[in-house]
Amino acid sequence: MSRRIHLMLVLIGLVVAWEGLFLYAGEEALRGPLETLQDTAKLLTTTLFWMHFGETARAFALALALAVCGGISLGTWLGFHRLSSELFVPMLIGFASVPKVVLYPLVLLAFGLGFPAKVAFGAMFGIPPIALSTIGAVANIRPVLIKLGRVLGLNAISMARVVLIPAVLPEIMTGLRLGFSVTLIGTILGEMFAARRGLGYLLMTAIGLHDVTLIMSLAFVLTSLAVSASAVLLSVDRRLRQKF
Amino acid sequence: MLADAATPLVTLRGITRVFPPIAGGGQPIHALGPLDLDLRTGEFFAVVGPSGCGKSTLFELIAGLQQANDGTIAFEGKPITGKVPDGIGVVFQEDSCLPWRTVRGNIALGLRKSGLSRAEQETRIEHVLVLMNLVEFASHYPAQLSGGMRQRVCIARTLVMEPRLILLDEPFAALDQQTRLLMGEEVLRVWRSTSATVFLITHALDEAAMLSDRIAVMSARPGRILDIVETAWPRERDSRILEDERFGAISARLWRLLRDETIKAADAH
Ligand SMILES: Nc1ncnc2c1ncn2[C@@H]1O[C@H](COP(=O)(O)OP(=O)(O)OP(=O)(O)O)[C@@H](O)[C@H]1O
Ligand SMILES: [Mg+2]
């Protein structure tokens, strides 16, 4: 069976399950798939939505940029520097498994309420998986390829371009995929508490008012975005690995 | 500038290599030497020795990938210091194809620093593709090739640089016996068709005896040169010299030299 048909079946299954759940739980708790689609279309025409969306998009883009740059630099440094990695990698793994919400009050103290706090919070989620995958990727570079680079007389820049970057890219890509999702989670979470703008904030007010229509539409928008972004990253990932 | 035939292409004098102890204590490892050696211009030179005796260390020292603790190495009269000299081509024991480049892309790497025009580069690449029987596989990726073919790509990448000295560190160790003999013949063919000097490290005595003009036998660690055996084969030769009666005598002599050292090396491990 081709991958596309597979995907279609999964989607149909999900919609059927959704409809079933709706029939079981009723109007109070949920909206059906069709209704949600209509509500979402309506939501997308409001300026209020786009204001919050823009805020979240800006925060997420910045958080992601920080997570990618920070994660890759940290991972590269720890990957190449044996001594620091012995000290810091266990700390990084520890940090990756701490529920970050616990640390949010500290982030708020450091950055205050508002935009910088949620950016920092998003980046906090994204850095560990990206750094860890980079460390793994660097550690997996075969020493003979570096020797080859020296035999070919490559300088530092060519060495990076011809040997190192292509060698680490597929593995880092996997970390980026994970980092992308958790940075999004972090940013939205950051908006759910102590923020006045953003989709996370909008979702929180909807929950407070028990506005099921808005909750469902927002959940639908966020899920669709996350799933399609993941799909794109996954296909890039696959393409990078396919050749070898 | 080429050295004339009388002066050696490579000279090693008093070469010693000691590895520092690994972090967390232990003894420094005296891997090699002191060792003197001359490579003559144009010869096919092989090195055999027990496992762990410092063959790869010697190889990397000549390639300029490592520095000796003591002694001097010169290539074409110029000392080798910290960088791979122009004119030296290297084939590693491990597969060193870049998996994300095609066969052609891998071979082209050898010409990055050549300063040749695009057309000249193409001509040279075509030439080595033919020489190493890789024409049909030019646009394949290494993962699509067998181990023997990948090693041929690595040899082709070295040959395309037209090196004056080709260093090979057990290039066929991972291959089966038949492929190994055939690859040996290919290297022999390449050696004949170029004027390059070949320095081949191997653990296979028959391979050394069949291919080489001279064979250095190394002692167990710290590696020193026990003896150098001359074969006096004609330049035109192939694996059929396996049937020559002198072949048996040379292999036997190599084995006599190596036997005690191999036992020593095995006991040390
Ligand atoms: N970077 C290093 N640090 C410490 N010791 C090393 C290092 N490289 C090699 N050695 C040691 O030096 C000795 C010689 O190693 P080398 O790789 O040159 O042996 P070899 O003759 O090529 O062995 P083989 O036949 O297994 O390829 C070995 O005992 C090895 O453990
Ligand atoms: Mg070796």
Coordinates of C-alpha atoms and ligand atoms in Angstrom, one line a residue:
Chain A
M1 CA 0.0 0.0 0.0
S2 CA 1.4 3.4 -0.9
R3 CA 2.2 5.9 1.8
R4 CA -0.5 8.4 0.5
I5 CA -3.3 5.9 0.8
H6 CA -2.1 5.0 4.2
L7 CA -2.2 8.6 5.3
M8 CA -5.7 9.1 3.9
L9 CA -6.9 6.1 5.9
V10 CA -5.4 7.4 9.1
L11 CA -7.0 10.8 8.5
I12 CA -10.4 9.3 7.8
G13 CA -10.1 7.1 10.9
L14 CA -9.3 10.2 13.0
V15 CA -12.3 12.1 11.7
V16 CA -14.6 9.1 12.4
A17 CA -13.2 8.8 15.9
W18 CA -13.7 12.5 16.4
E19 CA -17.3 12.3 15.2
G20 CA -17.9 9.3 17.5
L21 CA -16.5 11.1 20.5
F22 CA -18.7 14.1 19.7
L23 CA -21.8 11.9 19.5
Y24 CA -20.9 10.4 22.8
A25 CA -19.9 13.5 24.8
G26 CA -22.3 16.0 23.2
E27 CA -22.4 19.7 22.6
E28 CA -21.3 20.6 26.2
A29 CA -17.8 19.2 25.8
L30 CA -17.0 19.1 22.1
R31 CA -17.9 20.2 18.6
G32 CA -18.1 17.9 15.6
P33 CA -15.6 17.9 12.8
L34 CA -17.8 19.7 10.3
E35 CA -18.9 22.3 12.7
T36 CA -15.3 22.9 13.9
L37 CA -14.2 23.4 10.3
Q38 CA -16.9 26.1 9.8
D39 CA -16.1 27.7 13.2
T40 CA -12.4 27.8 12.3
A41 CA -13.2 29.4 8.9
K42 CA -15.1 32.1 10.7
L43 CA -12.3 32.6 13.3
L44 CA -9.8 33.1 10.5
T45 CA -11.8 36.1 9.2
T46 CA -11.5 38.0 12.6
T47 CA -8.8 40.5 13.1
L48 CA -8.6 39.5 16.8
F49 CA -7.4 36.0 15.8
W50 CA -4.7 37.4 13.4
M51 CA -3.4 39.8 16.1
H52 CA -2.9 36.9 18.5
F53 CA -1.6 34.7 15.8
G54 CA 1.0 37.3 14.7
E55 CA 2.2 37.6 18.3
T56 CA 2.6 33.8 18.6
A57 CA 4.2 33.5 15.3
R58 CA 6.8 36.2 16.1
A59 CA 7.5 34.7 19.5
F60 CA 7.8 31.2 18.1
A61 CA 10.0 32.3 15.2
L62 CA 12.4 34.0 17.6
A63 CA 12.3 31.1 20.1
L64 CA 13.0 28.6 17.3
A65 CA 15.9 30.7 16.0
L66 CA 17.3 30.8 19.5
A67 CA 16.8 27.1 20.0
V68 CA 18.4 26.2 16.7
C69 CA 21.4 28.5 17.0
G70 CA 21.8 27.8 20.7
G71 CA 21.3 24.1 20.4
I72 CA 23.6 23.6 17.5
S73 CA 26.4 25.8 19.0
L74 CA 26.1 24.1 22.4
G75 CA 26.0 20.7 20.8
T76 CA 29.0 21.4 18.5
W77 CA 31.1 22.7 21.4
L78 CA 30.2 19.7 23.6
G79 CA 30.6 17.3 20.7
F80 CA 34.1 18.3 20.0
H81 CA 35.3 19.2 23.5
R82 CA 35.6 15.9 25.4
L83 CA 36.3 17.5 28.8
S84 CA 33.4 19.9 28.9
S85 CA 31.0 17.2 27.6
E86 CA 31.8 15.0 30.5
L87 CA 30.6 17.7 32.8
F88 CA 27.8 19.2 30.9
V89 CA 26.1 16.4 29.0
P90 CA 24.7 14.8 32.1
M91 CA 23.4 18.2 33.2
L92 CA 21.8 18.7 29.8
I93 CA 20.1 15.3 29.9
G94 CA 18.9 16.2 33.4
F95 CA 17.6 19.5 32.2
A96 CA 15.8 17.9 29.3
S97 CA 13.8 15.8 31.6
V98 CA 12.8 18.5 34.1
P99 CA 9.2 19.5 33.7
K100 CA 9.9 23.1 32.5
V101 CA 6.7 24.5 33.8
V102 CA 8.4 24.2 37.2
L103 CA 11.0 26.7 36.0
Y104 CA 8.5 29.2 34.5
P105 CA 8.3 31.4 37.6
L106 CA 12.1 31.8 37.4
V107 CA 11.8 32.8 33.7
L108 CA 9.2 35.3 34.6
L109 CA 11.4 36.7 37.3
A110 CA 14.3 37.0 34.9
F111 CA 12.4 38.4 31.9
G112 CA 9.3 39.9 33.3
L113 CA 5.8 39.4 31.9
G114 CA 5.3 39.5 28.2
F115 CA 7.1 38.8 25.0
P116 CA 10.7 38.0 26.1
A117 CA 9.5 35.5 28.8
K118 CA 7.6 33.3 26.3
V119 CA 10.5 33.4 23.8
A120 CA 12.9 32.3 26.5
F121 CA 10.5 29.6 27.6
G122 CA 10.1 28.3 24.1
A123 CA 13.8 28.2 23.5
M124 CA 14.3 26.4 26.8
F125 CA 12.2 23.6 25.5
G126 CA 13.9 23.5 22.1
I127 CA 17.6 23.7 23.1
P128 CA 18.0 20.3 24.8
P129 CA 16.8 18.0 22.0
I130 CA 18.7 20.0 19.3
A131 CA 21.9 20.1 21.4
L132 CA 21.7 16.4 22.3
S133 CA 21.2 15.3 18.6
T134 CA 24.1 17.6 17.6
I135 CA 26.4 16.1 20.2
G136 CA 25.5 12.6 18.9
A137 CA 26.0 13.7 15.3
V138 CA 29.4 15.2 16.0
A139 CA 30.5 12.1 18.0
N140 CA 29.5 9.9 15.1
I141 CA 31.7 11.7 12.5
R142 CA 34.2 9.0 11.4
P143 CA 37.7 10.1 12.2
V144 CA 38.9 8.7 8.8
L145 CA 36.8 11.4 7.0
I146 CA 38.6 14.1 9.0
K147 CA 41.9 12.6 8.0
L148 CA 40.7 12.5 4.4
G149 CA 39.9 16.3 4.7
R150 CA 43.5 16.9 5.9
V151 CA 44.9 14.8 3.1
L152 CA 42.9 16.8 0.6
G153 CA 44.4 20.0 2.1
L154 CA 41.1 21.5 3.2
N155 CA 41.1 24.6 5.3
A156 CA 38.7 24.9 8.3
I157 CA 35.9 26.4 6.2
S158 CA 36.2 23.8 3.4
M159 CA 36.5 21.0 6.0
A160 CA 33.2 22.2 7.5
R161 CA 31.5 22.5 4.1
V162 CA 32.8 19.4 2.4
V163 CA 33.1 17.0 5.3
L164 CA 31.6 18.0 8.7
I165 CA 28.3 19.6 7.8
P166 CA 27.1 17.0 5.4
A167 CA 28.2 14.3 7.9
V168 CA 26.2 15.7 10.8
L169 CA 23.2 17.1 8.9
P170 CA 20.9 14.1 8.8
E171 CA 21.2 13.4 12.5
I172 CA 20.8 17.1 13.5
M173 CA 17.7 17.2 11.2
T174 CA 16.0 14.7 13.4
G175 CA 16.8 16.8 16.5
L176 CA 15.5 19.9 14.7
R177 CA 12.2 18.1 14.0
L178 CA 11.8 17.3 17.7
G179 CA 13.0 20.8 18.7
F180 CA 10.5 22.4 16.4
S181 CA 7.6 20.7 18.1
V182 CA 8.7 21.2 21.7
T183 CA 9.6 24.9 21.0
L184 CA 6.0 25.4 19.8
I185 CA 4.7 23.7 22.9
G186 CA 6.9 25.8 25.1
T187 CA 5.9 29.1 23.4
I188 CA 2.2 28.4 23.7
L189 CA 2.6 27.2 27.2
G190 CA 4.4 30.4 28.0
E191 CA 1.5 32.3 26.6
M192 CA -1.0 30.4 28.7
F193 CA 0.3 31.9 31.9
A194 CA 1.2 35.4 32.5
A195 CA 0.7 36.8 29.0
R196 CA -1.8 39.1 27.5
R197 CA -1.5 38.2 23.8
G198 CA -1.0 35.2 21.7
L199 CA -2.9 32.0 20.8
G200 CA -2.0 30.5 24.1
Y201 CA -3.5 33.4 25.9
L202 CA -6.6 33.3 23.7
L203 CA -6.9 29.6 24.4
M204 CA -6.7 30.2 28.2
T205 CA -9.4 32.9 28.1
A206 CA -11.6 30.5 26.0
I207 CA -11.1 27.8 28.7
G208 CA -12.0 30.3 31.4
L209 CA -15.2 31.3 29.6
H210 CA -15.9 27.7 28.7
D211 CA -16.2 28.9 25.0
V212 CA -16.1 25.4 23.5
T213 CA -16.3 26.7 19.9
L214 CA -13.2 28.8 20.3
I215 CA -11.3 26.1 22.2
M216 CA -12.1 23.6 19.4
S217 CA -11.2 26.0 16.6
L218 CA -7.9 27.0 18.2
A219 CA -7.0 23.4 18.9
F220 CA -7.8 22.6 15.3
V221 CA -5.6 25.5 14.0
L222 CA -2.7 24.6 16.2
T223 CA -2.9 20.9 15.4
S224 CA -3.1 21.5 11.7
L225 CA -0.1 23.8 11.8
A226 CA 2.0 21.5 13.9
V227 CA 1.2 18.4 11.9
S228 CA 1.8 20.0 8.5
A229 CA 5.1 21.5 9.7
S230 CA 6.2 18.1 11.1
A231 CA 5.3 16.5 7.8
V232 CA 7.4 19.0 5.8
L233 CA 10.4 18.5 8.2
L234 CA 10.0 14.7 8.1
S235 CA 10.1 14.7 4.3
V236 CA 13.3 16.9 4.3
D237 CA 14.7 14.5 6.9
R238 CA 13.9 11.5 4.7
R239 CA 15.4 13.1 1.6
L240 CA 18.6 13.8 3.5
R241 CA 18.9 10.2 4.5
Q242 CA 17.6 8.6 1.4
K243 CA 20.9 8.9 -0.6
F244 CA 23.0 6.9 1.8
Chain B
M1 CA 60.8 19.3 -8.3
L2 CA 61.6 15.7 -8.7
A3 CA 64.5 14.1 -7.0
D4 CA 66.7 12.1 -9.3
A5 CA 66.8 8.4 -9.0
A6 CA 69.9 8.2 -6.9
T7 CA 68.6 10.3 -4.0
P8 CA 65.8 8.6 -2.1
L9 CA 62.2 10.0 -2.4
V10 CA 61.6 9.6 1.3
T11 CA 64.1 9.5 4.1
L12 CA 63.3 8.7 7.7
R13 CA 66.1 9.1 10.3
G14 CA 65.8 8.1 13.9
I15 CA 62.0 8.3 13.9
T16 CA 60.4 7.6 17.2
R17 CA 56.7 7.9 18.1
V18 CA 55.5 7.7 21.7
F19 CA 51.8 8.2 22.5
P20 CA 51.1 10.0 25.7
P21 CA 49.3 7.9 28.3
I22 CA 45.5 8.0 28.1
A23 CA 43.8 10.4 30.5
G24 CA 43.4 8.9 33.9
G25 CA 46.9 7.3 34.2
G26 CA 48.7 4.5 32.6
Q27 CA 52.0 4.3 30.7
P28 CA 53.0 6.2 27.6
I29 CA 52.9 3.9 24.6
H30 CA 56.2 3.6 22.7
A31 CA 54.7 2.7 19.3
L32 CA 57.5 3.1 16.9
G33 CA 61.3 3.3 16.4
P34 CA 63.9 4.5 16.5
L35 CA 63.7 3.7 12.8
D36 CA 65.7 4.6 9.6
L37 CA 64.3 4.0 6.2
D38 CA 64.8 5.1 2.6
L39 CA 62.2 4.8 -0.2
R40 CA 63.7 4.8 -3.6
T41 CA 62.0 6.8 -6.4
G42 CA 59.7 4.6 -8.4
E43 CA 59.8 1.5 -6.4
F44 CA 57.0 -0.6 -5.0
F45 CA 57.7 -0.9 -1.3
A46 CA 55.7 -3.0 1.2
V47 CA 55.7 -3.2 4.9
V48 CA 54.6 -6.2 6.8
G49 CA 54.6 -6.6 10.6
P50 CA 52.6 -8.2 13.5
S51 CA 49.4 -6.5 14.5
G52 CA 49.8 -3.4 16.6
C53 CA 53.5 -3.0 15.7
G54 CA 53.1 0.6 14.6
K55 CA 52.5 0.2 10.8
S56 CA 49.6 2.7 10.7
T57 CA 51.6 5.0 12.9
L58 CA 54.5 4.9 10.4
F59 CA 52.0 5.4 7.5
E60 CA 50.5 8.5 9.2
L61 CA 54.0 9.9 9.9
I62 CA 55.0 9.7 6.3
A63 CA 51.6 11.2 5.2
G64 CA 52.2 14.1 7.5
L65 CA 49.0 13.3 9.6
Q66 CA 51.1 12.8 12.8
Q67 CA 54.3 14.2 14.1
A68 CA 57.2 12.1 15.3
N69 CA 58.5 12.7 18.8
D70 CA 62.0 12.4 17.6
G71 CA 63.8 12.1 14.2
T72 CA 63.2 13.6 10.8
I73 CA 61.2 12.7 7.7
A74 CA 61.9 14.2 4.4
F75 CA 59.9 13.9 1.1
E76 CA 61.8 14.9 -2.0
G77 CA 64.4 16.5 0.3
K78 CA 61.9 18.7 2.2
P79 CA 61.1 17.9 5.8
I80 CA 57.5 16.9 6.5
T81 CA 56.0 19.0 9.2
G82 CA 52.4 18.9 10.3
K83 CA 50.7 19.0 7.0
V84 CA 50.3 16.6 4.1
P85 CA 52.9 17.4 1.4
D86 CA 51.8 18.0 -2.1
G87 CA 52.6 15.0 -4.2
I88 CA 51.6 12.5 -1.6
G89 CA 48.3 10.5 -2.1
V90 CA 46.8 8.4 0.6
V91 CA 44.5 5.4 0.7
F92 CA 43.2 4.5 4.2
Q93 CA 42.4 1.1 5.6
E94 CA 38.9 2.1 6.3
D95 CA 36.4 3.0 3.6
S96 CA 36.8 6.8 3.3
C97 CA 34.3 7.6 0.6
L98 CA 32.0 10.5 1.4
P99 CA 28.6 8.7 1.4
W100 CA 26.7 11.9 0.3
R101 CA 28.8 12.3 -2.9
T102 CA 28.6 10.1 -6.0
V103 CA 31.6 8.2 -7.3
R104 CA 32.4 11.0 -9.6
G105 CA 31.9 13.6 -6.9
N106 CA 34.2 11.7 -4.6
I107 CA 36.9 11.4 -7.3
A108 CA 36.5 15.1 -8.1
L109 CA 37.5 15.9 -4.5
G110 CA 41.0 14.9 -5.3
L111 CA 41.3 17.8 -7.7
R112 CA 39.9 20.5 -5.4
K113 CA 43.3 22.0 -4.9
S114 CA 44.7 21.2 -8.3
G115 CA 44.1 24.5 -9.9
L116 CA 43.2 22.7 -13.2
S117 CA 40.6 24.0 -15.5
R118 CA 37.2 22.4 -15.5
A119 CA 37.9 20.6 -18.8
E120 CA 41.3 19.3 -17.6
Q121 CA 39.6 18.1 -14.5
E122 CA 37.0 16.2 -16.5
T123 CA 39.7 14.6 -18.6
R124 CA 41.6 13.4 -15.6
I125 CA 38.4 12.1 -13.9
E126 CA 37.4 10.2 -17.0
H127 CA 40.9 8.7 -17.2
V128 CA 40.8 7.3 -13.7
L129 CA 37.2 6.1 -14.0
V130 CA 38.4 4.0 -16.9
L131 CA 41.6 3.0 -15.2
M132 CA 39.7 1.7 -12.1
N133 CA 36.8 0.2 -14.0
L134 CA 34.3 2.6 -12.5
V135 CA 32.8 4.2 -15.7
E136 CA 29.4 2.5 -15.3
F137 CA 29.2 3.5 -11.6
A138 CA 30.2 7.2 -12.0
S139 CA 26.8 8.5 -10.8
H140 CA 26.2 5.8 -8.1
Y141 CA 26.5 6.6 -4.4
P142 CA 29.0 4.6 -2.3
A143 CA 26.1 2.8 -0.5
Q144 CA 25.2 1.2 -3.8
L145 CA 28.7 -0.3 -4.3
S146 CA 30.5 -3.3 -2.8
G147 CA 33.3 -2.9 -0.4
G148 CA 35.9 -3.6 -3.1
M149 CA 34.4 -1.0 -5.4
R150 CA 34.3 1.6 -2.7
Q151 CA 38.0 1.0 -2.1
R152 CA 38.6 1.4 -5.9
V153 CA 36.8 4.8 -5.6
C154 CA 39.2 5.8 -2.9
I155 CA 42.2 4.7 -5.0
A156 CA 40.8 6.5 -8.0
R157 CA 40.4 9.7 -5.9
T158 CA 44.1 9.4 -4.9
L159 CA 45.2 8.6 -8.5
V160 CA 43.4 11.6 -10.0
M161 CA 45.8 13.8 -8.0
E162 CA 48.7 12.2 -9.9
P163 CA 50.7 11.8 -6.7
R164 CA 54.4 11.0 -6.9
L165 CA 54.1 8.9 -3.8
I166 CA 51.1 6.7 -3.1
L167 CA 50.6 5.5 0.5
L168 CA 48.2 2.6 1.1
D169 CA 47.4 1.3 4.6
E170 CA 46.0 -2.2 4.3
P171 CA 43.6 -1.1 1.6
F172 CA 42.3 -4.6 0.9
A173 CA 42.2 -5.9 4.5
A174 CA 38.4 -5.9 4.5
L175 CA 38.1 -7.8 1.2
D176 CA 38.0 -11.5 0.4
Q177 CA 41.1 -13.3 -0.8
Q178 CA 40.2 -13.4 -4.5
T179 CA 39.2 -9.7 -4.7
R180 CA 42.3 -8.9 -2.7
L181 CA 44.6 -10.6 -5.3
L182 CA 42.8 -8.9 -8.2
M183 CA 43.0 -5.5 -6.5
G184 CA 46.7 -6.1 -5.9
E185 CA 47.1 -6.6 -9.6
E186 CA 45.2 -3.4 -10.3
V187 CA 47.5 -1.4 -8.0
L188 CA 50.4 -3.1 -9.8
R189 CA 49.0 -2.0 -13.1
V190 CA 48.5 1.5 -11.9
W191 CA 52.1 1.6 -10.5
R192 CA 53.4 0.5 -13.9
S193 CA 51.4 3.0 -15.9
T194 CA 52.5 5.9 -13.7
S195 CA 55.9 6.7 -12.5
A196 CA 54.7 6.9 -8.9
T197 CA 56.4 5.3 -5.9
V198 CA 54.1 3.0 -3.9
F199 CA 54.3 2.4 -0.2
L200 CA 51.9 -0.4 0.8
I201 CA 51.2 -1.6 4.3
T202 CA 49.7 -5.1 4.4
H203 CA 49.4 -8.0 6.8
A204 CA 49.2 -10.5 4.0
L205 CA 52.7 -12.0 3.3
D206 CA 51.7 -13.4 -0.1
E207 CA 50.4 -10.0 -1.2
A208 CA 53.7 -8.3 -0.1
A209 CA 55.8 -11.0 -1.8
M210 CA 53.8 -10.8 -5.1
L211 CA 53.6 -7.1 -5.5
S212 CA 56.8 -5.5 -4.2
D213 CA 60.3 -4.7 -5.2
R214 CA 61.3 -4.5 -1.5
I215 CA 59.6 -5.6 1.7
A216 CA 60.3 -4.3 5.1
V217 CA 59.6 -6.6 8.0
M218 CA 58.8 -4.9 11.2
S219 CA 59.3 -6.1 14.8
A220 CA 56.6 -6.3 17.5
R221 CA 55.9 -3.0 19.2
P222 CA 57.8 -0.7 19.4
G223 CA 58.1 -1.2 15.7
R224 CA 61.6 -1.4 14.2
I225 CA 62.7 -2.6 10.9
L226 CA 64.1 -6.2 11.3
D227 CA 65.1 -6.7 7.7
I228 CA 64.4 -5.6 4.2
V229 CA 63.8 -8.4 1.6
E230 CA 64.4 -7.7 -2.1
T231 CA 62.3 -9.7 -4.6
A232 CA 64.0 -8.7 -7.8
W233 CA 60.8 -9.2 -9.8
P234 CA 60.6 -7.7 -13.3
R235 CA 58.6 -4.6 -13.6
E236 CA 56.1 -6.4 -15.8
R237 CA 54.6 -8.8 -13.4
D238 CA 51.2 -10.0 -12.2
S239 CA 49.6 -12.6 -9.9
R240 CA 51.1 -15.4 -12.1
I241 CA 54.3 -15.0 -10.2
L242 CA 52.5 -16.9 -7.4
E243 CA 53.7 -19.9 -9.5
D244 CA 57.3 -18.8 -9.6
E245 CA 59.5 -20.9 -7.3
R246 CA 61.2 -17.9 -5.9
F247 CA 57.8 -16.7 -4.7
G248 CA 57.6 -19.6 -2.2
A249 CA 61.2 -18.8 -1.0
I250 CA 60.4 -15.1 -0.4
S251 CA 57.1 -15.9 1.4
A252 CA 59.0 -18.4 3.6
R253 CA 61.7 -15.9 4.4
L254 CA 59.1 -13.3 5.4
W255 CA 57.4 -15.8 7.6
R256 CA 60.7 -16.9 9.2
L257 CA 61.4 -13.2 10.1
L258 CA 57.9 -12.6 11.4
R259 CA 57.1 -15.8 13.3
D260 CA 58.8 -14.9 16.6
E261 CA 57.6 -11.3 16.4
T262 CA 54.0 -12.4 15.8
I263 CA 54.2 -14.7 18.8
K264 CA 55.6 -11.8 20.9
A265 CA 52.9 -9.5 19.7
A266 CA 50.2 -12.1 20.5
D267 CA 51.6 -12.6 24.0
A268 CA 51.6 -8.9 24.6
H269 CA 47.9 -8.6 23.8
Ligands
LIG1 N1 46.3 7.8 19.1 C1 46.8 6.8 19.8 N2 47.0 7.0 21.2 C2 47.5 6.0 21.9 N3 48.0 4.9 21.4 C3 48.0 4.7 20.1 C4 47.3 5.6 19.2 N4 47.4 5.2 18.0 C5 48.0 4.0 18.0 N5 48.3 3.7 19.3 C6 49.0 2.4 19.8 O1 50.2 2.3 19.1 C7 50.5 1.0 18.7 C8 50.7 0.9 17.2 O2 49.4 1.2 16.5 P1 49.2 1.1 15.0 O3 47.8 1.4 14.7 O4 50.3 1.9 14.3 O5 49.5 -0.4 14.7 P2 49.3 -1.3 13.4 O6 50.6 -2.0 13.2 O7 48.8 -0.4 12.3 O8 48.2 -2.3 13.9 P3 47.2 -3.1 12.9 O9 48.0 -4.2 12.3 O10 46.2 -3.6 13.9 O11 46.6 -2.2 11.9 C9 49.3 0.2 19.1 O12 49.7 -0.5 20.3 C10 48.2 1.2 19.4 O13 47.5 0.8 20.5
MG2 MG 47.0 -0.4 11.1

